[in-house]
Amino acid sequence: MIDEGLKSELRKQGVFTTSLEELYNWGRKNSVWPLGFGLACCAIEMIATSMARWDLARFGAEVFRPSPRQADVMIVAGTINKKMADAVKTLYDQMPEPKWVIAMGNCAISGGPFVFPGQYAVVEGVDKLFPVDVFIPGCPPRPEALIEGLLKLEEKLTGKRRWPVVKAE
């Protein structure tokens, strides 16, 4: 362990010290690769997030991967019907470790407006299938909400926030 005086002296000379785990987490947070698939109307907002107006590329997540074997974050955008649940679970299982999940929209979080007594077709939340790291509420959530969800995921990976949280007045 290097003492603080030596660390500050090294920083003045342009030398930074870190642990291997911090270096891995820095790389992970700056290059999350989402899996490109959508289930319902939330997918339109997810696609819009990668366009020029919101520019998801500045967070290192601009390329939606076509295969689960190339992705490390699954954005579940929309309603999961029980017929589709096995296919979504298979995609999750095919992703390499470490992997993370973002549940985008009320339908992905809780089944949304399709849940009522006696319904039999909708999964009442993707967390019933596999663990979820970040929940993004809304119907559908705006692109800014997905960007905030990615920032929350980065914060979970590194323990640090890229920008300060905006407080509503």
Short mmCIF file of N, CA and C in Angstrom, two decimals:
data_model
loop_
_atom_site.label_atom_id
_atom_site.label_comp_id
_atom_site.label_asym_id
_atom_site.label_seq_id
_atom_site.Cartn_x
_atom_site.Cartn_y
_atom_site.Cartn_z
N MET A 1 0.84 -1.18 0.00
CA MET A 1 0.00 0.00 0.00
C MET A 1 0.89 1.24 0.00
N ILE A 2 0.59 2.19 -0.85
CA ILE A 2 1.37 3.41 -0.97
C ILE A 2 0.74 4.47 -0.07
N ASP A 3 1.57 5.20 0.71
CA ASP A 3 1.01 6.23 1.58
C ASP A 3 0.56 7.43 0.75
N GLU A 4 -0.28 8.29 1.35
CA GLU A 4 -0.90 9.41 0.63
C GLU A 4 0.12 10.44 0.15
N GLY A 5 1.18 10.68 0.92
CA GLY A 5 2.20 11.65 0.50
C GLY A 5 2.88 11.23 -0.79
N LEU A 6 3.22 9.94 -0.87
CA LEU A 6 3.85 9.42 -2.08
C LEU A 6 2.88 9.44 -3.25
N LYS A 7 1.59 9.13 -2.99
CA LYS A 7 0.59 9.18 -4.06
C LYS A 7 0.47 10.58 -4.65
N SER A 8 0.42 11.61 -3.78
CA SER A 8 0.28 12.97 -4.31
C SER A 8 1.53 13.39 -5.08
N GLU A 9 2.70 12.96 -4.64
CA GLU A 9 3.93 13.27 -5.35
C GLU A 9 3.95 12.59 -6.72
N LEU A 10 3.49 11.35 -6.78
CA LEU A 10 3.43 10.63 -8.06
C LEU A 10 2.43 11.28 -9.01
N ARG A 11 1.30 11.75 -8.48
CA ARG A 11 0.29 12.41 -9.32
C ARG A 11 0.85 13.67 -9.95
N LYS A 12 1.67 14.41 -9.20
CA LYS A 12 2.27 15.62 -9.75
C LYS A 12 3.18 15.30 -10.94
N GLN A 13 3.77 14.11 -10.90
CA GLN A 13 4.65 13.68 -11.98
C GLN A 13 3.89 12.99 -13.11
N GLY A 14 2.54 12.86 -12.97
CA GLY A 14 1.74 12.23 -14.02
C GLY A 14 1.66 10.73 -13.89
N VAL A 15 1.96 10.19 -12.73
CA VAL A 15 1.90 8.75 -12.50
C VAL A 15 0.71 8.47 -11.60
N PHE A 16 -0.13 7.56 -12.00
CA PHE A 16 -1.29 7.20 -11.20
C PHE A 16 -1.17 5.75 -10.79
N THR A 17 -1.58 5.47 -9.58
CA THR A 17 -1.59 4.08 -9.10
C THR A 17 -3.02 3.65 -8.88
N THR A 18 -3.26 2.38 -9.14
CA THR A 18 -4.61 1.84 -8.96
C THR A 18 -4.50 0.34 -8.78
N SER A 19 -5.61 -0.26 -8.41
CA SER A 19 -5.63 -1.72 -8.30
C SER A 19 -6.13 -2.30 -9.62
N LEU A 20 -5.86 -3.55 -9.84
CA LEU A 20 -6.29 -4.22 -11.06
C LEU A 20 -7.81 -4.25 -11.14
N GLU A 21 -8.47 -4.44 -10.01
CA GLU A 21 -9.94 -4.46 -9.99
C GLU A 21 -10.52 -3.11 -10.39
N GLU A 22 -9.93 -2.01 -9.90
CA GLU A 22 -10.39 -0.67 -10.29
C GLU A 22 -10.19 -0.43 -11.79
N LEU A 23 -9.10 -0.94 -12.32
CA LEU A 23 -8.83 -0.80 -13.75
C LEU A 23 -9.86 -1.57 -14.57
N TYR A 24 -10.17 -2.80 -14.17
CA TYR A 24 -11.21 -3.58 -14.85
C TYR A 24 -12.56 -2.87 -14.80
N ASN A 25 -12.93 -2.38 -13.62
CA ASN A 25 -14.22 -1.70 -13.48
C ASN A 25 -14.28 -0.43 -14.31
N TRP A 26 -13.16 0.30 -14.42
CA TRP A 26 -13.12 1.49 -15.26
C TRP A 26 -13.38 1.11 -16.72
N GLY A 27 -12.74 0.04 -17.18
CA GLY A 27 -12.96 -0.43 -18.54
C GLY A 27 -14.38 -0.90 -18.77
N ARG A 28 -14.93 -1.60 -17.80
CA ARG A 28 -16.32 -2.09 -17.92
C ARG A 28 -17.31 -0.94 -17.99
N LYS A 29 -17.12 0.07 -17.15
CA LYS A 29 -18.10 1.16 -17.12
C LYS A 29 -18.04 2.00 -18.38
N ASN A 30 -16.90 2.06 -19.02
CA ASN A 30 -16.75 2.86 -20.24
C ASN A 30 -17.01 2.08 -21.52
N SER A 31 -17.41 0.83 -21.39
CA SER A 31 -17.71 0.05 -22.59
C SER A 31 -18.73 -1.05 -22.29
N VAL A 32 -19.90 -0.65 -21.79
CA VAL A 32 -20.96 -1.64 -21.62
C VAL A 32 -21.56 -1.91 -23.00
N TRP A 33 -21.76 -3.18 -23.29
CA TRP A 33 -22.27 -3.58 -24.59
C TRP A 33 -23.65 -4.17 -24.43
N PRO A 34 -24.69 -3.39 -24.77
CA PRO A 34 -26.05 -3.89 -24.60
C PRO A 34 -26.45 -4.89 -25.68
N LEU A 35 -27.32 -5.79 -25.30
CA LEU A 35 -27.88 -6.76 -26.24
C LEU A 35 -29.02 -6.09 -26.99
N GLY A 36 -29.00 -6.18 -28.30
CA GLY A 36 -29.98 -5.49 -29.13
C GLY A 36 -31.23 -6.30 -29.40
N PHE A 37 -32.20 -6.20 -28.53
CA PHE A 37 -33.50 -6.79 -28.79
C PHE A 37 -34.55 -6.00 -28.00
N GLY A 38 -35.75 -5.94 -28.51
CA GLY A 38 -36.82 -5.23 -27.83
C GLY A 38 -38.09 -6.06 -27.86
N LEU A 39 -38.89 -5.90 -26.84
CA LEU A 39 -40.10 -6.71 -26.71
C LEU A 39 -41.39 -5.93 -26.96
N ALA A 40 -41.36 -4.63 -26.75
CA ALA A 40 -42.60 -3.85 -26.89
C ALA A 40 -42.25 -2.39 -27.14
N CYS A 41 -43.18 -1.49 -26.82
CA CYS A 41 -43.03 -0.08 -27.15
C CYS A 41 -41.81 0.57 -26.49
N CYS A 42 -41.35 0.06 -25.37
CA CYS A 42 -40.15 0.61 -24.73
C CYS A 42 -38.92 0.47 -25.63
N ALA A 43 -38.94 -0.50 -26.52
CA ALA A 43 -37.81 -0.70 -27.42
C ALA A 43 -37.61 0.49 -28.35
N ILE A 44 -38.69 1.19 -28.71
CA ILE A 44 -38.57 2.37 -29.56
C ILE A 44 -37.79 3.46 -28.83
N GLU A 45 -38.07 3.63 -27.55
CA GLU A 45 -37.33 4.62 -26.75
C GLU A 45 -35.87 4.19 -26.58
N MET A 46 -35.63 2.89 -26.43
CA MET A 46 -34.27 2.38 -26.32
C MET A 46 -33.49 2.66 -27.61
N ILE A 47 -34.13 2.43 -28.75
CA ILE A 47 -33.49 2.70 -30.03
C ILE A 47 -33.22 4.19 -30.20
N ALA A 48 -34.18 5.02 -29.79
CA ALA A 48 -34.00 6.47 -29.90
C ALA A 48 -32.82 6.95 -29.07
N THR A 49 -32.53 6.28 -27.96
CA THR A 49 -31.41 6.67 -27.10
C THR A 49 -30.09 6.57 -27.83
N SER A 50 -29.99 5.66 -28.78
CA SER A 50 -28.73 5.50 -29.50
C SER A 50 -28.60 6.45 -30.69
N MET A 51 -29.62 7.24 -30.97
CA MET A 51 -29.57 8.18 -32.09
C MET A 51 -28.83 9.46 -31.69
N ALA A 52 -28.63 10.34 -32.64
CA ALA A 52 -27.78 11.53 -32.45
C ALA A 52 -28.28 12.47 -31.35
N ARG A 53 -29.58 12.59 -31.18
CA ARG A 53 -30.09 13.56 -30.21
C ARG A 53 -29.65 13.24 -28.79
N TRP A 54 -29.68 11.97 -28.41
CA TRP A 54 -29.30 11.59 -27.04
C TRP A 54 -27.90 11.00 -26.97
N ASP A 55 -27.39 10.47 -28.04
CA ASP A 55 -25.99 10.07 -28.18
C ASP A 55 -25.47 9.17 -27.06
N LEU A 56 -25.95 7.97 -27.07
CA LEU A 56 -25.52 6.98 -26.09
C LEU A 56 -24.04 6.64 -26.24
N ALA A 57 -23.45 6.99 -27.38
CA ALA A 57 -22.03 6.69 -27.63
C ALA A 57 -21.11 7.36 -26.63
N ARG A 58 -21.51 8.49 -26.08
CA ARG A 58 -20.62 9.18 -25.13
C ARG A 58 -20.45 8.41 -23.83
N PHE A 59 -21.28 7.37 -23.63
CA PHE A 59 -21.16 6.52 -22.44
C PHE A 59 -20.55 5.17 -22.77
N GLY A 60 -20.12 4.99 -24.00
CA GLY A 60 -19.48 3.74 -24.38
C GLY A 60 -20.44 2.61 -24.65
N ALA A 61 -21.73 2.91 -24.85
CA ALA A 61 -22.74 1.86 -25.07
C ALA A 61 -23.43 2.01 -26.41
N GLU A 62 -22.70 2.53 -27.40
CA GLU A 62 -23.38 2.87 -28.67
C GLU A 62 -23.67 1.68 -29.55
N VAL A 63 -22.96 0.60 -29.41
CA VAL A 63 -23.13 -0.53 -30.32
C VAL A 63 -23.97 -1.60 -29.65
N PHE A 64 -25.21 -1.74 -30.11
CA PHE A 64 -26.05 -2.82 -29.60
C PHE A 64 -25.59 -4.12 -30.26
N ARG A 65 -25.25 -5.08 -29.47
CA ARG A 65 -24.69 -6.33 -29.98
C ARG A 65 -25.79 -7.25 -30.51
N PRO A 66 -25.56 -7.92 -31.63
CA PRO A 66 -26.57 -8.80 -32.21
C PRO A 66 -26.62 -10.18 -31.56
N SER A 67 -25.63 -10.52 -30.78
CA SER A 67 -25.56 -11.84 -30.18
C SER A 67 -25.37 -11.72 -28.68
N PRO A 68 -26.04 -12.56 -27.88
CA PRO A 68 -25.83 -12.49 -26.43
C PRO A 68 -24.40 -12.84 -26.03
N ARG A 69 -23.69 -13.55 -26.86
CA ARG A 69 -22.31 -13.93 -26.54
C ARG A 69 -21.35 -12.74 -26.65
N GLN A 70 -21.81 -11.64 -27.24
CA GLN A 70 -20.99 -10.44 -27.37
C GLN A 70 -21.43 -9.32 -26.43
N ALA A 71 -22.49 -9.54 -25.67
CA ALA A 71 -23.07 -8.49 -24.84
C ALA A 71 -22.78 -8.74 -23.36
N ASP A 72 -22.77 -7.64 -22.59
CA ASP A 72 -22.63 -7.81 -21.15
C ASP A 72 -23.74 -7.13 -20.35
N VAL A 73 -24.64 -6.42 -21.04
CA VAL A 73 -25.82 -5.87 -20.36
C VAL A 73 -27.06 -6.14 -21.20
N MET A 74 -28.08 -6.67 -20.56
CA MET A 74 -29.36 -6.92 -21.23
C MET A 74 -30.33 -5.84 -20.79
N ILE A 75 -30.89 -5.12 -21.75
CA ILE A 75 -31.91 -4.13 -21.46
C ILE A 75 -33.24 -4.77 -21.84
N VAL A 76 -34.01 -5.18 -20.84
CA VAL A 76 -35.32 -5.78 -21.10
C VAL A 76 -36.30 -4.62 -21.25
N ALA A 77 -36.68 -4.34 -22.50
CA ALA A 77 -37.51 -3.19 -22.82
C ALA A 77 -38.89 -3.64 -23.24
N GLY A 78 -39.78 -3.77 -22.27
CA GLY A 78 -41.17 -4.09 -22.59
C GLY A 78 -41.71 -5.31 -21.88
N THR A 79 -42.89 -5.69 -22.34
CA THR A 79 -43.66 -6.78 -21.74
C THR A 79 -43.06 -8.14 -22.07
N ILE A 80 -42.95 -8.98 -21.08
CA ILE A 80 -42.52 -10.36 -21.32
C ILE A 80 -43.75 -11.25 -21.15
N ASN A 81 -44.19 -11.84 -22.25
CA ASN A 81 -45.27 -12.82 -22.18
C ASN A 81 -44.69 -14.16 -21.76
N LYS A 82 -45.52 -15.01 -21.18
CA LYS A 82 -45.03 -16.30 -20.70
C LYS A 82 -44.53 -17.17 -21.85
N LYS A 83 -45.09 -16.97 -23.06
CA LYS A 83 -44.59 -17.70 -24.23
C LYS A 83 -43.16 -17.29 -24.57
N MET A 84 -42.83 -16.03 -24.32
CA MET A 84 -41.52 -15.48 -24.67
C MET A 84 -40.50 -15.64 -23.54
N ALA A 85 -40.94 -15.97 -22.34
CA ALA A 85 -40.06 -16.00 -21.17
C ALA A 85 -38.88 -16.96 -21.34
N ASP A 86 -39.12 -18.14 -21.90
CA ASP A 86 -38.03 -19.10 -22.07
C ASP A 86 -36.97 -18.57 -23.04
N ALA A 87 -37.39 -17.88 -24.09
CA ALA A 87 -36.43 -17.32 -25.06
C ALA A 87 -35.59 -16.21 -24.41
N VAL A 88 -36.22 -15.36 -23.61
CA VAL A 88 -35.50 -14.29 -22.93
C VAL A 88 -34.51 -14.88 -21.91
N LYS A 89 -34.95 -15.90 -21.20
CA LYS A 89 -34.08 -16.57 -20.22
C LYS A 89 -32.89 -17.23 -20.93
N THR A 90 -33.11 -17.81 -22.10
CA THR A 90 -32.02 -18.42 -22.87
C THR A 90 -31.00 -17.37 -23.29
N LEU A 91 -31.48 -16.20 -23.75
CA LEU A 91 -30.57 -15.10 -24.11
C LEU A 91 -29.73 -14.70 -22.91
N TYR A 92 -30.36 -14.57 -21.74
CA TYR A 92 -29.63 -14.21 -20.52
C TYR A 92 -28.57 -15.27 -20.19
N ASP A 93 -28.95 -16.54 -20.28
CA ASP A 93 -28.02 -17.62 -19.95
C ASP A 93 -26.83 -17.67 -20.91
N GLN A 94 -27.01 -17.22 -22.16
CA GLN A 94 -25.94 -17.26 -23.15
C GLN A 94 -24.95 -16.11 -23.01
N MET A 95 -25.29 -15.11 -22.22
CA MET A 95 -24.38 -13.98 -22.03
C MET A 95 -23.22 -14.40 -21.14
N PRO A 96 -21.99 -13.97 -21.47
CA PRO A 96 -20.84 -14.32 -20.62
C PRO A 96 -20.84 -13.50 -19.32
N GLU A 97 -20.19 -14.03 -18.31
CA GLU A 97 -20.02 -13.31 -17.05
C GLU A 97 -18.89 -12.31 -17.19
N PRO A 98 -18.89 -11.18 -16.55
CA PRO A 98 -19.98 -10.62 -15.74
C PRO A 98 -21.06 -10.04 -16.65
N LYS A 99 -22.30 -10.12 -16.20
CA LYS A 99 -23.42 -9.61 -16.98
C LYS A 99 -24.39 -8.88 -16.06
N TRP A 100 -25.09 -7.92 -16.64
CA TRP A 100 -26.00 -7.10 -15.87
C TRP A 100 -27.32 -6.99 -16.63
N VAL A 101 -28.38 -6.64 -15.89
CA VAL A 101 -29.71 -6.53 -16.49
C VAL A 101 -30.33 -5.20 -16.08
N ILE A 102 -30.91 -4.52 -17.06
CA ILE A 102 -31.69 -3.31 -16.82
C ILE A 102 -33.13 -3.61 -17.23
N ALA A 103 -34.07 -3.42 -16.31
CA ALA A 103 -35.49 -3.58 -16.61
C ALA A 103 -36.04 -2.20 -16.97
N MET A 104 -36.45 -2.04 -18.22
CA MET A 104 -36.87 -0.73 -18.73
C MET A 104 -38.38 -0.72 -18.95
N GLY A 105 -39.08 0.09 -18.19
CA GLY A 105 -40.51 0.25 -18.35
C GLY A 105 -41.31 -0.53 -17.32
N ASN A 106 -42.52 -0.05 -17.09
CA ASN A 106 -43.39 -0.68 -16.08
C ASN A 106 -43.73 -2.12 -16.42
N CYS A 107 -43.85 -2.44 -17.70
CA CYS A 107 -44.18 -3.81 -18.09
C CYS A 107 -43.05 -4.77 -17.74
N ALA A 108 -41.81 -4.34 -17.94
CA ALA A 108 -40.67 -5.19 -17.60
C ALA A 108 -40.51 -5.31 -16.08
N ILE A 109 -40.87 -4.25 -15.37
CA ILE A 109 -40.70 -4.24 -13.92
C ILE A 109 -41.79 -5.05 -13.22
N SER A 110 -43.06 -4.86 -13.65
CA SER A 110 -44.16 -5.48 -12.90
C SER A 110 -45.27 -6.08 -13.76
N GLY A 111 -45.12 -6.06 -15.06
CA GLY A 111 -46.19 -6.53 -15.93
C GLY A 111 -47.05 -5.40 -16.46
N GLY A 112 -46.93 -4.22 -15.86
CA GLY A 112 -47.63 -3.03 -16.33
C GLY A 112 -49.14 -3.13 -16.27
N PRO A 113 -49.84 -2.52 -17.23
CA PRO A 113 -51.30 -2.50 -17.21
C PRO A 113 -51.92 -3.84 -17.60
N PHE A 114 -51.07 -4.81 -17.96
CA PHE A 114 -51.58 -6.10 -18.40
C PHE A 114 -51.80 -7.08 -17.26
N VAL A 115 -51.51 -6.66 -16.05
CA VAL A 115 -51.67 -7.52 -14.89
C VAL A 115 -53.01 -7.22 -14.23
N PHE A 116 -53.84 -8.22 -14.12
CA PHE A 116 -55.13 -8.11 -13.46
C PHE A 116 -55.48 -9.48 -12.89
N PRO A 117 -56.40 -9.56 -11.97
CA PRO A 117 -56.75 -10.87 -11.39
C PRO A 117 -57.20 -11.86 -12.47
N GLY A 118 -56.59 -13.01 -12.48
CA GLY A 118 -56.95 -14.04 -13.43
C GLY A 118 -56.16 -14.02 -14.72
N GLN A 119 -55.27 -13.06 -14.92
CA GLN A 119 -54.49 -13.04 -16.16
C GLN A 119 -53.49 -14.19 -16.13
N TYR A 120 -53.19 -14.71 -17.28
CA TYR A 120 -52.35 -15.90 -17.35
C TYR A 120 -51.21 -15.76 -18.36
N ALA A 121 -51.10 -14.62 -19.06
CA ALA A 121 -50.18 -14.56 -20.18
C ALA A 121 -48.92 -13.72 -19.94
N VAL A 122 -48.89 -12.88 -18.92
CA VAL A 122 -47.80 -11.92 -18.76
C VAL A 122 -46.97 -12.25 -17.52
N VAL A 123 -45.64 -12.21 -17.69
CA VAL A 123 -44.74 -12.38 -16.55
C VAL A 123 -44.77 -11.08 -15.75
N GLU A 124 -45.01 -11.17 -14.47
CA GLU A 124 -45.17 -9.98 -13.62
C GLU A 124 -43.82 -9.49 -13.11
N GLY A 125 -42.96 -9.16 -14.03
CA GLY A 125 -41.65 -8.63 -13.69
C GLY A 125 -40.53 -9.56 -14.13
N VAL A 126 -39.54 -9.00 -14.79
CA VAL A 126 -38.43 -9.79 -15.29
C VAL A 126 -37.60 -10.35 -14.14
N ASP A 127 -37.69 -9.75 -12.96
CA ASP A 127 -36.94 -10.26 -11.82
C ASP A 127 -37.45 -11.63 -11.35
N LYS A 128 -38.56 -12.08 -11.89
CA LYS A 128 -39.03 -13.45 -11.63
C LYS A 128 -38.22 -14.47 -12.44
N LEU A 129 -37.55 -14.01 -13.51
CA LEU A 129 -36.77 -14.89 -14.37
C LEU A 129 -35.29 -14.90 -14.01
N PHE A 130 -34.71 -13.73 -13.74
CA PHE A 130 -33.30 -13.61 -13.39
C PHE A 130 -33.09 -12.29 -12.67
N PRO A 131 -31.93 -12.12 -11.99
CA PRO A 131 -31.72 -10.90 -11.19
C PRO A 131 -31.61 -9.64 -12.06
N VAL A 132 -32.15 -8.55 -11.54
CA VAL A 132 -32.12 -7.26 -12.23
C VAL A 132 -31.26 -6.30 -11.42
N ASP A 133 -30.39 -5.56 -12.10
CA ASP A 133 -29.50 -4.62 -11.43
C ASP A 133 -30.08 -3.21 -11.34
N VAL A 134 -30.77 -2.76 -12.39
CA VAL A 134 -31.31 -1.40 -12.43
C VAL A 134 -32.73 -1.45 -12.96
N PHE A 135 -33.64 -0.77 -12.27
CA PHE A 135 -35.03 -0.65 -12.70
C PHE A 135 -35.27 0.78 -13.20
N ILE A 136 -35.88 0.92 -14.40
CA ILE A 136 -36.19 2.23 -14.96
C ILE A 136 -37.71 2.31 -15.12
N PRO A 137 -38.40 3.04 -14.24
CA PRO A 137 -39.86 3.12 -14.34
C PRO A 137 -40.30 4.06 -15.45
N GLY A 138 -41.54 3.90 -15.87
CA GLY A 138 -42.13 4.76 -16.88
C GLY A 138 -42.90 3.94 -17.89
N CYS A 139 -43.76 4.61 -18.65
CA CYS A 139 -44.57 3.90 -19.63
C CYS A 139 -44.73 4.78 -20.88
N PRO A 140 -43.87 4.66 -21.83
CA PRO A 140 -42.51 4.12 -21.77
C PRO A 140 -41.57 5.16 -21.18
N PRO A 141 -40.46 4.72 -20.60
CA PRO A 141 -39.49 5.69 -20.10
C PRO A 141 -38.82 6.43 -21.25
N ARG A 142 -38.52 7.68 -21.03
CA ARG A 142 -37.87 8.49 -22.06
C ARG A 142 -36.40 8.10 -22.20
N PRO A 143 -35.77 8.46 -23.30
CA PRO A 143 -34.35 8.15 -23.49
C PRO A 143 -33.46 8.67 -22.36
N GLU A 144 -33.82 9.83 -21.80
CA GLU A 144 -33.04 10.36 -20.68
C GLU A 144 -33.06 9.42 -19.49
N ALA A 145 -34.18 8.73 -19.30
CA ALA A 145 -34.29 7.77 -18.19
C ALA A 145 -33.37 6.57 -18.42
N LEU A 146 -33.25 6.11 -19.66
CA LEU A 146 -32.33 5.01 -19.95
C LEU A 146 -30.89 5.44 -19.73
N ILE A 147 -30.56 6.67 -20.10
CA ILE A 147 -29.20 7.17 -19.85
C ILE A 147 -28.95 7.22 -18.35
N GLU A 148 -29.91 7.67 -17.58
CA GLU A 148 -29.77 7.68 -16.12
C GLU A 148 -29.62 6.26 -15.58
N GLY A 149 -30.34 5.30 -16.16
CA GLY A 149 -30.19 3.91 -15.76
C GLY A 149 -28.79 3.38 -16.03
N LEU A 150 -28.22 3.75 -17.17
CA LEU A 150 -26.83 3.35 -17.47
C LEU A 150 -25.85 4.00 -16.51
N LEU A 151 -26.11 5.24 -16.12
CA LEU A 151 -25.25 5.90 -15.14
C LEU A 151 -25.36 5.20 -13.78
N LYS A 152 -26.55 4.74 -13.43
CA LYS A 152 -26.72 3.97 -12.18
C LYS A 152 -25.95 2.66 -12.25
N LEU A 153 -25.97 2.02 -13.41
CA LEU A 153 -25.22 0.78 -13.58
C LEU A 153 -23.72 1.05 -13.45
N GLU A 154 -23.24 2.13 -14.06
CA GLU A 154 -21.83 2.50 -13.92
C GLU A 154 -21.47 2.75 -12.46
N GLU A 155 -22.37 3.42 -11.76
CA GLU A 155 -22.14 3.69 -10.33
C GLU A 155 -22.09 2.39 -9.54
N LYS A 156 -22.91 1.45 -9.92
CA LYS A 156 -22.90 0.15 -9.25
C LYS A 156 -21.59 -0.60 -9.53
N LEU A 157 -21.05 -0.45 -10.73
CA LEU A 157 -19.81 -1.13 -11.10
C LEU A 157 -18.59 -0.54 -10.40
N THR A 158 -18.53 0.79 -10.32
CA THR A 158 -17.31 1.44 -9.83
C THR A 158 -17.45 2.04 -8.44
N GLY A 159 -18.68 2.25 -7.98
CA GLY A 159 -18.88 2.90 -6.69
C GLY A 159 -18.78 4.41 -6.78
N LYS A 160 -18.63 4.94 -8.01
CA LYS A 160 -18.51 6.39 -8.21
C LYS A 160 -19.52 6.84 -9.26
N ARG A 161 -19.93 8.08 -9.15
CA ARG A 161 -20.88 8.66 -10.09
C ARG A 161 -20.12 9.52 -11.10
N ARG A 162 -20.44 9.38 -12.39
CA ARG A 162 -19.78 10.15 -13.44
C ARG A 162 -20.11 11.63 -13.33
N TRP A 163 -21.39 11.98 -13.13
CA TRP A 163 -21.84 13.35 -12.96
C TRP A 163 -22.71 13.43 -11.71
N PRO A 164 -22.86 14.61 -11.16
CA PRO A 164 -23.72 14.74 -9.98
C PRO A 164 -25.18 14.45 -10.33
N VAL A 165 -25.93 14.03 -9.34
CA VAL A 165 -27.36 13.74 -9.52
C VAL A 165 -28.11 15.07 -9.60
N VAL A 166 -29.02 15.19 -10.56
CA VAL A 166 -29.81 16.40 -10.70
C VAL A 166 -30.95 16.32 -9.69
N LYS A 167 -31.07 17.36 -8.86
CA LYS A 167 -32.11 17.41 -7.85
C LYS A 167 -33.28 18.24 -8.36
N ALA A 168 -34.50 17.71 -8.21
CA ALA A 168 -35.70 18.45 -8.59
C ALA A 168 -36.02 19.45 -7.50
N GLU A 169 -36.44 20.65 -7.90
CA GLU A 169 -36.75 21.69 -6.92
C GLU A 169 -38.23 21.77 -6.68
#
